[in-house]
Coordinates of C-alpha atoms and ligand atoms in Angstrom, one line a residue:
M1355 CA -90.9 33.1 -7.3
I1356 CA -87.8 32.7 -5.0
I1357 CA -87.5 33.5 -1.1
A1358 CA -84.7 33.7 0.4
I1359 CA -84.1 33.3 4.0
D1360 CA -80.6 34.7 5.1
G1361 CA -79.3 34.6 9.0
P1362 CA -76.6 32.3 11.7
S1363 CA -76.9 29.3 13.0
G1364 CA -79.9 28.3 14.7
A1365 CA -81.6 31.1 13.6
G1366 CA -85.1 28.7 12.2
K1367 CA -84.1 29.1 9.2
S1368 CA -84.5 25.2 8.3
T1369 CA -87.6 24.5 10.0
V1370 CA -89.0 28.2 8.9
A1371 CA -87.9 27.2 5.3
K1372 CA -89.3 23.9 5.3
A1373 CA -93.0 25.1 6.2
V1374 CA -93.3 27.9 4.0
A1375 CA -92.5 26.1 1.0
R1376 CA -94.7 23.9 2.5
K1377 CA -97.7 25.8 2.8
L1378 CA -97.0 27.3 -0.5
G1379 CA -96.3 24.0 -2.5
F1380 CA -92.2 25.6 -3.1
S1381 CA -89.1 23.3 -3.2
C1382 CA -86.8 24.1 -0.8
L1383 CA -83.2 24.2 -0.9
D1384 CA -80.8 24.1 1.5
T1385 CA -77.5 25.4 0.5
G1386 CA -75.6 25.1 3.6
A1387 CA -75.8 21.0 2.7
M1388 CA -74.3 21.6 0.0
Y1389 CA -71.5 23.4 1.7
R1390 CA -71.5 20.8 4.4
A1391 CA -71.6 17.8 1.5
V1392 CA -68.6 19.1 0.2
A1393 CA -66.2 20.1 3.1
W1394 CA -67.2 16.0 4.0
Q1395 CA -65.8 14.7 0.4
A1396 CA -62.3 17.1 1.2
V1397 CA -61.6 16.0 4.2
Q1398 CA -62.7 12.4 3.2
N1399 CA -60.2 13.1 0.0
G1400 CA -57.2 14.8 2.2
V1401 CA -57.9 17.5 0.8
S1402 CA -55.9 21.1 2.8
L1403 CA -58.6 23.2 4.1
D1404 CA -57.1 26.3 3.0
D1405 CA -56.4 25.5 -0.7
D1406 CA -58.8 26.8 -2.2
A1407 CA -57.9 25.2 -6.0
A1408 CA -58.3 21.6 -4.6
L1409 CA -60.8 22.4 -3.0
G1410 CA -62.8 24.0 -6.1
E1411 CA -61.5 20.9 -7.5
V1412 CA -64.0 18.8 -5.3
A1413 CA -67.2 21.2 -5.3
R1414 CA -66.2 20.9 -9.4
S1415 CA -66.5 17.5 -9.9
Y1416 CA -68.1 15.7 -7.7
D1417 CA -71.7 16.1 -7.9
I1418 CA -74.4 16.7 -5.6
E1419 CA -78.2 15.6 -5.5
F1420 CA -80.9 15.7 -2.5
V1421 CA -82.9 13.2 -1.9
H1422 CA -87.2 13.3 -2.4
Q1423 CA -89.9 11.0 -0.8
P1424 CA -92.4 11.0 -3.7
G1425 CA -94.5 14.3 -3.3
E1426 CA -92.3 16.0 -0.6
P1427 CA -91.3 19.3 -1.5
T1428 CA -88.6 19.3 0.8
P1429 CA -85.5 17.0 0.7
S1430 CA -85.3 14.0 2.9
G1431 CA -81.4 13.2 2.3
V1432 CA -77.9 14.8 -0.1
L1433 CA -75.6 12.7 -1.4
I1434 CA -72.3 13.9 -2.9
G1435 CA -70.7 11.7 -5.6
G1436 CA -73.5 9.2 -5.3
T1437 CA -72.3 8.5 -1.4
D1438 CA -75.2 9.6 1.1
V1439 CA -74.1 11.5 3.4
T1440 CA -77.0 13.1 5.2
A1441 CA -76.3 12.5 8.7
A1442 CA -72.6 12.1 8.4
I1443 CA -72.1 16.4 7.4
R1444 CA -73.9 17.0 11.2
T1445 CA -71.4 15.9 12.9
A1446 CA -69.0 18.2 14.7
E1447 CA -66.3 17.7 12.5
I1448 CA -68.0 19.2 9.5
D1449 CA -69.1 21.5 11.8
R1450 CA -66.0 22.9 12.2
A1451 CA -64.7 22.1 8.8
V1452 CA -67.4 23.6 6.9
S1453 CA -66.5 27.1 7.3
P1454 CA -63.5 27.9 5.4
V1455 CA -64.5 25.5 2.9
S1456 CA -67.8 27.9 2.6
A1457 CA -65.0 30.7 2.4
A1458 CA -63.1 29.6 -0.2
P1459 CA -63.8 31.3 -3.2
S1460 CA -63.4 28.9 -5.6
V1461 CA -66.3 27.1 -3.8
R1462 CA -68.4 29.3 -3.2
E1463 CA -68.5 29.6 -7.7
A1464 CA -69.2 26.6 -8.0
L1465 CA -71.8 25.9 -5.9
V1466 CA -73.3 29.0 -6.3
D1467 CA -73.5 28.3 -10.3
Q1468 CA -75.5 25.4 -8.9
Q1469 CA -77.6 27.0 -6.9
R1470 CA -78.7 29.3 -10.0
R1471 CA -79.8 26.9 -11.6
I1472 CA -82.1 24.6 -9.3
G1473 CA -83.6 27.6 -7.6
N1474 CA -84.3 29.0 -11.3
A1475 CA -86.3 25.7 -12.1
G1476 CA -89.5 26.6 -10.5
D1477 CA -90.8 27.9 -7.7
Y1478 CA -88.5 27.2 -4.8
V1479 CA -87.5 29.0 -0.8
V1480 CA -83.6 29.7 0.0
E1481 CA -81.8 29.5 2.6
G1482 CA -78.7 30.7 3.6
R1483 CA -76.1 33.5 4.3
D1484 CA -76.1 34.9 0.9
I1485 CA -79.1 34.0 -1.3
G1486 CA -80.3 38.0 -0.8
T1487 CA -77.2 39.4 -1.8
T1488 CA -75.2 37.4 -4.2
V1489 CA -77.5 34.3 -5.2
F1490 CA -80.7 35.7 -6.2
P1491 CA -80.2 39.0 -6.0
Q1492 CA -83.5 39.3 -7.4
A1493 CA -85.3 37.4 -5.3
E1494 CA -88.9 38.6 -5.1
V1495 CA -88.8 38.0 -0.9
K1496 CA -86.2 38.5 0.8
V1497 CA -85.6 37.8 4.6
F1498 CA -82.9 37.9 7.7
L1499 CA -83.7 35.7 10.5
T1500 CA -81.9 36.3 13.5
A1501 CA -82.3 35.1 16.8
S1502 CA -80.0 35.4 20.5
D1503 CA -76.7 34.1 20.1
E1504 CA -78.0 32.1 23.8
E1505 CA -81.2 30.8 22.0
R1506 CA -80.1 29.9 19.0
A1507 CA -77.7 27.4 20.7
H1508 CA -80.4 26.1 23.2
R1509 CA -82.1 25.1 19.6
R1510 CA -79.1 23.2 18.1
V1511 CA -78.8 21.4 21.2
R1512 CA -81.9 20.4 21.1
Q1513 CA -81.7 19.7 17.3
N1514 CA -78.6 17.6 18.2
V1515 CA -80.3 15.5 21.3
D1516 CA -83.1 15.1 17.9
R1517 CA -81.1 13.7 15.8
G1518 CA -78.5 12.0 17.9
I1519 CA -75.6 13.8 16.3
G1520 CA -73.8 17.1 17.1
S1521 CA -72.5 17.9 20.3
I1522 CA -75.2 18.1 23.7
D1523 CA -72.9 20.5 25.9
Y1524 CA -74.7 24.4 25.9
E1525 CA -71.4 26.2 26.5
E1526 CA -69.5 24.3 24.0
V1527 CA -72.3 24.9 21.5
L1528 CA -72.5 28.7 22.3
V1529 CA -68.6 29.3 21.8
D1530 CA -69.0 27.2 18.4
L1531 CA -72.2 28.6 16.8
R1532 CA -70.0 32.5 17.8
R1533 CA -66.9 31.3 16.2
R1534 CA -68.6 30.3 13.0
D1535 CA -71.0 33.9 12.7
K1536 CA -67.6 35.3 13.0
V1537 CA -66.5 33.5 10.4
D1538 CA -68.9 33.8 8.3
S1539 CA -69.3 36.7 8.7
S1540 CA -65.6 38.2 8.2
R1541 CA -65.3 36.5 4.5
A1542 CA -63.8 38.1 2.3
T1543 CA -66.3 36.0 -0.1
S1544 CA -69.9 36.6 0.4
P1545 CA -70.0 37.6 4.3
L1546 CA -73.1 37.3 6.1
R1547 CA -75.0 40.3 5.7
P1548 CA -78.6 41.6 5.4
A1549 CA -79.6 42.3 1.7
D1550 CA -79.9 46.2 1.7
D1551 CA -84.2 45.4 0.7
A1552 CA -84.5 41.7 3.4
V1553 CA -86.9 42.2 6.3
M1554 CA -85.2 41.5 9.4
L1555 CA -87.5 39.0 11.7
D1556 CA -85.9 38.1 14.8
S1557 CA -87.2 34.8 16.2
T1558 CA -85.9 35.1 19.7
N1559 CA -89.5 36.5 21.0
H1560 CA -91.8 35.2 18.0
F1561 CA -93.7 31.9 17.6
I1562 CA -92.1 30.6 14.7
E1563 CA -95.8 29.9 13.7
E1564 CA -96.0 33.8 13.2
V1565 CA -92.3 34.0 11.1
I1566 CA -93.5 31.3 9.2
D1567 CA -97.3 33.6 8.0
I1568 CA -95.2 37.1 7.5
I1569 CA -93.4 35.3 5.2
C1570 CA -96.5 33.7 3.6
G1571 CA -98.3 37.0 3.5
M1572 CA -94.8 38.8 2.3
A1573 CA -95.0 35.6 -0.8
D1574 CA -98.9 36.5 -1.6
E1575 CA -98.0 40.4 -1.3
A1576 CA -95.0 40.0 -4.1
R1577 CA -97.3 37.4 -6.0
A1578 CA -100.2 40.0 -6.1
R1579 CA -98.0 43.0 -6.9
Ligands
DC433 O1 -76.7 26.7 7.4 P1 -75.9 25.8 8.0 O2 -75.3 25.7 9.6 O3 -75.8 24.2 7.3 O4 -74.1 25.9 7.2 C1 -72.8 25.4 6.7 C2 -72.3 26.1 7.0 O5 -72.0 26.7 5.8 C3 -71.7 27.4 7.5 O6 -70.7 27.6 7.9 C4 -72.0 28.2 6.8 C5 -71.7 28.5 5.5 N1 -73.0 28.6 4.3 C6 -72.2 29.7 3.4 O7 -71.5 30.5 3.4 N2 -73.2 29.9 2.7 C7 -74.5 29.6 2.6 N3 -75.1 29.8 1.2 C8 -74.6 28.5 3.3 C9 -73.9 28.1 4.3

């Protein structure tokens, strides 16, 4: 079974996806981490971020691997070309670089192929922007998770404080988050938008536990069908 969780950054997708996967015994796939890893490699290689062909070449030639602790469904780290980039892909530099990289059609083509291969191998909670519309349009459960811009910026600041990386300036984070939403929603290939059959959930006024329970309930219903 595939549970697709899409939505803008900071809506709580990662927290929700990990908790749902743990409860249901599913694996978890963070597709944003894959775009970030390609962005990191492109920056390392000095590739121009508007060169679609060169970015596609990076996406096709470097293996992306997720590192799992034994018995944990959620990966603890990510490697590209054998280099551990778990922390390096969360910096402000990669926050900026990932927008043009994820808008490159040849990067999307390469990564969507890999995402389908991974997801088709088992029961997965897959989080991203285009999972319900493009990667797994046949997903049994589709959720579009949102929250207000302000709430999302507050959460991102708290997350950056906890991780010790990224900006902790609320205004800066809010501006960057709105900029990325705009780029993600207006790009030509697979823009951020809810699938027609996605269930819209707003996490601003819901406890995250409620959102998790709703999605687990949807998975139970889908299983019973
Ligand atoms: O979820 P995130 O913030 O880690 O995602 C990083 C970037 O990748 C973000 O700018 C949107 C993009 N992305 C995408 O275009 N498609 C996906 N399926 C996942 C992420």
